[in-house]
PDB file of C-alpha atoms in Angstrom:
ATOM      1  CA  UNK A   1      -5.857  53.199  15.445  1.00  0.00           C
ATOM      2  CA  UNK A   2      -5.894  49.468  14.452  1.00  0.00           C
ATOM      3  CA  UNK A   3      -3.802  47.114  16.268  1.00  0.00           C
ATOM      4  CA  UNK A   4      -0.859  45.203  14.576  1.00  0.00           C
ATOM      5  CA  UNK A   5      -1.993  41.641  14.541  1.00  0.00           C
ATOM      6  CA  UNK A   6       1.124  40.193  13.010  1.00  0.00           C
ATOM      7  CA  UNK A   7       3.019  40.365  16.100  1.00  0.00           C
ATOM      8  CA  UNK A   8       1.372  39.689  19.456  1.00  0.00           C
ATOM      9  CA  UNK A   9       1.647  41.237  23.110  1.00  0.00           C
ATOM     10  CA  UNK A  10       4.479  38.769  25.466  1.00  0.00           C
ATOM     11  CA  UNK A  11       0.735  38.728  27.674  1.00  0.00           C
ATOM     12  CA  UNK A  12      -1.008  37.097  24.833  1.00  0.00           C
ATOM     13  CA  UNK A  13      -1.019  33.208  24.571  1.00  0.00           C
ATOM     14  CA  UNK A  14      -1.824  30.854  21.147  1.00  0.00           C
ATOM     15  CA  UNK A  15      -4.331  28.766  21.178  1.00  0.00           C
ATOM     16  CA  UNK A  16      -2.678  25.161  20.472  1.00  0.00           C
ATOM     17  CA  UNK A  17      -5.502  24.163  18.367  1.00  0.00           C
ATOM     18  CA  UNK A  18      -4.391  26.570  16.219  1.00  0.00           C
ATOM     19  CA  UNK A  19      -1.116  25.287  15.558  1.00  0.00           C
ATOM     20  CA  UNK A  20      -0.078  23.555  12.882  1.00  0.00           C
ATOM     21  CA  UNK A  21       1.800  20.265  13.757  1.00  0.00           C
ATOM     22  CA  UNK A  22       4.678  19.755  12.183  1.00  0.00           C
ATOM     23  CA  UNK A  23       5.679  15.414  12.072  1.00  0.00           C
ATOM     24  CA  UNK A  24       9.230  14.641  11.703  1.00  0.00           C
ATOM     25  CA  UNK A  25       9.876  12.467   8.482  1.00  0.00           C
ATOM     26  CA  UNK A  26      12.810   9.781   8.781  1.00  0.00           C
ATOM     27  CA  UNK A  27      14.767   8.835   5.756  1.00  0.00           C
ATOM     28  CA  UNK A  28      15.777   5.326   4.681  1.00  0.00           C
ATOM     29  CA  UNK A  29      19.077   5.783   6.238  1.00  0.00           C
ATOM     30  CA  UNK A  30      17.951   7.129   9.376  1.00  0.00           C
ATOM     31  CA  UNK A  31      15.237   3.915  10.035  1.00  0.00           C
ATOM     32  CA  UNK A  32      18.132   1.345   9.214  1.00  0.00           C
ATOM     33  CA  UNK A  33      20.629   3.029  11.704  1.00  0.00           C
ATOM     34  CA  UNK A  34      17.898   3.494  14.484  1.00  0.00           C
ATOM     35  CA  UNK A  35      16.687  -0.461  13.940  1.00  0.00           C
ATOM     36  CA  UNK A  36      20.421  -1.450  13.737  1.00  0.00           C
ATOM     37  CA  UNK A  37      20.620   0.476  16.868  1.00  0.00           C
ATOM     38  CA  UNK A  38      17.913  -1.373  18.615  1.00  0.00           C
ATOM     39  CA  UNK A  39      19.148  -4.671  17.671  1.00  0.00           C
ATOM     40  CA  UNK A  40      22.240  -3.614  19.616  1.00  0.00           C
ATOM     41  CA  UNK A  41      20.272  -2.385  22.793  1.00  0.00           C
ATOM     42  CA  UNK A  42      20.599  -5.878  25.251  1.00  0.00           C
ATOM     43  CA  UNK A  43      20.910  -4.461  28.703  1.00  0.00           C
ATOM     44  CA  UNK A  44      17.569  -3.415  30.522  1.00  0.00           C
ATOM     45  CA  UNK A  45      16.716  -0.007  29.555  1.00  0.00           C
ATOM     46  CA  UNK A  46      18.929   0.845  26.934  1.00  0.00           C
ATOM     47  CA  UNK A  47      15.808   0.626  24.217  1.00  0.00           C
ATOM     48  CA  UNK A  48      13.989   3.270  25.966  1.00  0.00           C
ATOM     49  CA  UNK A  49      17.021   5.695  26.150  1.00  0.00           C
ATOM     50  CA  UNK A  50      17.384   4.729  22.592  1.00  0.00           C
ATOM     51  CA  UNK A  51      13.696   5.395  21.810  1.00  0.00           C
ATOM     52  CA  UNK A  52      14.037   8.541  24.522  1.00  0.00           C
ATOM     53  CA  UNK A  53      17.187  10.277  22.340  1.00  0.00           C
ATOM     54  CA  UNK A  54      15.669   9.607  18.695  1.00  0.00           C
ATOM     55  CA  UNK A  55      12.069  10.755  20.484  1.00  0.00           C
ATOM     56  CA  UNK A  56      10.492   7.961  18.994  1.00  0.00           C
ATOM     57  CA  UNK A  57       7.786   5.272  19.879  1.00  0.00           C
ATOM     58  CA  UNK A  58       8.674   1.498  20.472  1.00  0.00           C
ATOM     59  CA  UNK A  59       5.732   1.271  17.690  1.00  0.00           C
ATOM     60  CA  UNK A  60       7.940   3.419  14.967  1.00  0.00           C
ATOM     61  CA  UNK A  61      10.235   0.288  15.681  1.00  0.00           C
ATOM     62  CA  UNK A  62       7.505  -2.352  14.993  1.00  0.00           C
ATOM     63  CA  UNK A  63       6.148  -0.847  11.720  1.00  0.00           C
ATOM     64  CA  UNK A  64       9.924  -0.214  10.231  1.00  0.00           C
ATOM     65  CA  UNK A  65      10.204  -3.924  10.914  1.00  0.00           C
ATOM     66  CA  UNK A  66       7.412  -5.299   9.621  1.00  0.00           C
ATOM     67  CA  UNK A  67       8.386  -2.786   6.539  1.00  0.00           C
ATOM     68  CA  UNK A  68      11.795  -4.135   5.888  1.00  0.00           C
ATOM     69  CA  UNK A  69      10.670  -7.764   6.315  1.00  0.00           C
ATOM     70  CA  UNK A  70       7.628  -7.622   4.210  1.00  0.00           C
ATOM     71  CA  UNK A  71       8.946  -5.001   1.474  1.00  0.00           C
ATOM     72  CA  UNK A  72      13.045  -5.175   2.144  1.00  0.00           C
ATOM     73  CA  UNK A  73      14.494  -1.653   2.511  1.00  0.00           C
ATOM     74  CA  UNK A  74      11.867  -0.057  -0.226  1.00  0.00           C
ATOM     75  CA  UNK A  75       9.672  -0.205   2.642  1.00  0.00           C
ATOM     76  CA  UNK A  76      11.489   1.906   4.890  1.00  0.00           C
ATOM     77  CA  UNK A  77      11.152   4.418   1.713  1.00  0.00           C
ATOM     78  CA  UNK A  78       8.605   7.873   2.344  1.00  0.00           C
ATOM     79  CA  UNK A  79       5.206   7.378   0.852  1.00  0.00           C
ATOM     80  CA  UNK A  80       4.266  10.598  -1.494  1.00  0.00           C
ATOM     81  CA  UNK A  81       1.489  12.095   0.334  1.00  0.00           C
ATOM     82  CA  UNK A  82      -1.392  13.907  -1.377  1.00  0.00           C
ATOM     83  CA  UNK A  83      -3.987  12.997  -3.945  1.00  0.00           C
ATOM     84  CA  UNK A  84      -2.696  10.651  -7.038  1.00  0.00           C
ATOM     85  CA  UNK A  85      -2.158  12.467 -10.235  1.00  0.00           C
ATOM     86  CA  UNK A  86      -5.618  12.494 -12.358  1.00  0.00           C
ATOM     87  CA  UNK A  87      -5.630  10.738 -15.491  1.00  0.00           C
ATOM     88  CA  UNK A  88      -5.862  12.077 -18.722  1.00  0.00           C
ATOM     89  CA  UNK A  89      -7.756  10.964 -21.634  1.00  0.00           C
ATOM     90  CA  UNK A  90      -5.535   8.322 -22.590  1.00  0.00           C
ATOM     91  CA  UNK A  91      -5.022   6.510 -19.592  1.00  0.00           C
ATOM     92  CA  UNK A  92      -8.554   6.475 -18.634  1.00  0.00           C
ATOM     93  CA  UNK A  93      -8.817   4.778 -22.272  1.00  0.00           C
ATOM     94  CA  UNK A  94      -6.272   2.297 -21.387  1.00  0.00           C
ATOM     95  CA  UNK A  95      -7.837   1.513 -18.336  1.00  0.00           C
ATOM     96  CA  UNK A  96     -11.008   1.186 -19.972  1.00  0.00           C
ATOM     97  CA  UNK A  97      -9.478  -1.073 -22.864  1.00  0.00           C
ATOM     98  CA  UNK A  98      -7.587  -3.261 -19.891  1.00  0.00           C
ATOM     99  CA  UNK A  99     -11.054  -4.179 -17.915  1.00  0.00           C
ATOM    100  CA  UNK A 100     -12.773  -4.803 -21.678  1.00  0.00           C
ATOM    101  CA  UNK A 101      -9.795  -7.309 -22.161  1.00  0.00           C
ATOM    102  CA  UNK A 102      -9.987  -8.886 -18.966  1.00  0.00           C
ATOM    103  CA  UNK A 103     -14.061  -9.343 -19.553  1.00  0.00           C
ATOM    104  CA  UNK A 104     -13.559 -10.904 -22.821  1.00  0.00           C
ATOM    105  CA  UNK A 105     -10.786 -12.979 -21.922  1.00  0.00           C
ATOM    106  CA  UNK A 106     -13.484 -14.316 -19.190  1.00  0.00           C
ATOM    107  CA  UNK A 107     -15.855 -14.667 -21.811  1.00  0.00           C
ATOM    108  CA  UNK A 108     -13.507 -17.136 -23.961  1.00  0.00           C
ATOM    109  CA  UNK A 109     -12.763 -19.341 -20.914  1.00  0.00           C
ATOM    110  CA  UNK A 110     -16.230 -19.548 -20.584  1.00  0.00           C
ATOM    111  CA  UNK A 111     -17.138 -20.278 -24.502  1.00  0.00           C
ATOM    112  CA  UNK A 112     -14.364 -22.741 -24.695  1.00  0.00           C
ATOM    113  CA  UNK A 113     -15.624 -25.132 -21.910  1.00  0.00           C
ATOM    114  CA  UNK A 114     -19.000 -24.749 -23.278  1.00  0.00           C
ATOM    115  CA  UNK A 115     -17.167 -26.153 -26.330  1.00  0.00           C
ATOM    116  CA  UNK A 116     -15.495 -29.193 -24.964  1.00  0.00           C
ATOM    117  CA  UNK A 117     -18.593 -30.105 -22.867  1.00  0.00           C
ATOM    118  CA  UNK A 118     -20.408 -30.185 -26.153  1.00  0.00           C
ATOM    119  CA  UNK A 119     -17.451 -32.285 -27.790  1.00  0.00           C
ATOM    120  CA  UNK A 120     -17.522 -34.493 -25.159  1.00  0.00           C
ATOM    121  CA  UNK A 121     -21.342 -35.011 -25.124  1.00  0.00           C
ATOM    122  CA  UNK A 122     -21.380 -35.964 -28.858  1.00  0.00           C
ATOM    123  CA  UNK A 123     -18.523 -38.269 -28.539  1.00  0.00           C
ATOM    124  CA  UNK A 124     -20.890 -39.802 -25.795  1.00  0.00           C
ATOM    125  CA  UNK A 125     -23.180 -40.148 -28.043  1.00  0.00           C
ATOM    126  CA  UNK A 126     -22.189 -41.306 -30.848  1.00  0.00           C
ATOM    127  CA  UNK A 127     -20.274 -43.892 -29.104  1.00  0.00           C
ATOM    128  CA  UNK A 128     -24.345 -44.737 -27.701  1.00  0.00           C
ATOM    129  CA  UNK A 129     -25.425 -44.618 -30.958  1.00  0.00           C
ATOM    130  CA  UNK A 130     -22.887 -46.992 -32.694  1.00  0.00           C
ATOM    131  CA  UNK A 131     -23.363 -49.524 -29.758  1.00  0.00           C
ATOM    132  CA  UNK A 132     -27.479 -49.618 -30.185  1.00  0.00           C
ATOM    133  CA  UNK A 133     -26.705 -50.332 -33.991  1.00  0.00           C
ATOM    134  CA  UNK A 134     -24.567 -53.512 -33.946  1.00  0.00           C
TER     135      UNK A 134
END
């Protein structure tokens, strides 16, 4: 008879590799009230007790930081992991339409100073050419 592999013998030990990791996910609020905690940690040691109880790195600290002073609190906000959402027909059209625009818009810049180079040129010249007449 087959053994039940769905529960194992107390003998029996899981590989770790095995196991999935689970990462704990902070929300807005709870980055603000850990920082405003740390700004309130002045004696020697009372960071890492800080950083001990909320089992977090003095690094978690850095990036949150650097993410409310670069982005304001929408930093501290979770990311949406995974792939982005494909795009259908009609955006890939619009993008396509967008990067046609932005060539031709090049394109004009490029015409018109071609155009008032040649204006200036013939001014140039006809100012030469009235001078060798008189």
């Amino acid at each position: 008879m087959p053994k039940d592999t769905t529960v194992l013998p107390s003998n029996e030990v899981t590989d770790p590799d095995e196991e999935k990791r689970s990462y704990r996910k902070f929300s807005e609020e709870e980055k603000l009230r850990i920082l405003a905690e740390a700004e309130q940690c002045k004696e020697p040691g009372q960071l890492g007790e800080l950083l001990r109880k909320e089992q977090i790195y003095s690094s978690h600290l850095t990036k949150w930081r650097r993410q409310l002073q670069a982005q304001g609190q929408a930093g501290l906000k979770g990311k949406q992991s995974g792939r982005k959402p494909s795009l259908d027909k009609r955006d890939k059209e619009i993008e396509r339409l967008k990067k046609e625009i932005q060539r031709l818009s090049q394109r004009l810049q490029q015409t018109e100073g071609v155009i008032a180079l040649q204006k200036k040129a013939f001014s140039l010249l006809e100012q030469m050419n009235t001078e060798i007449s008189l």
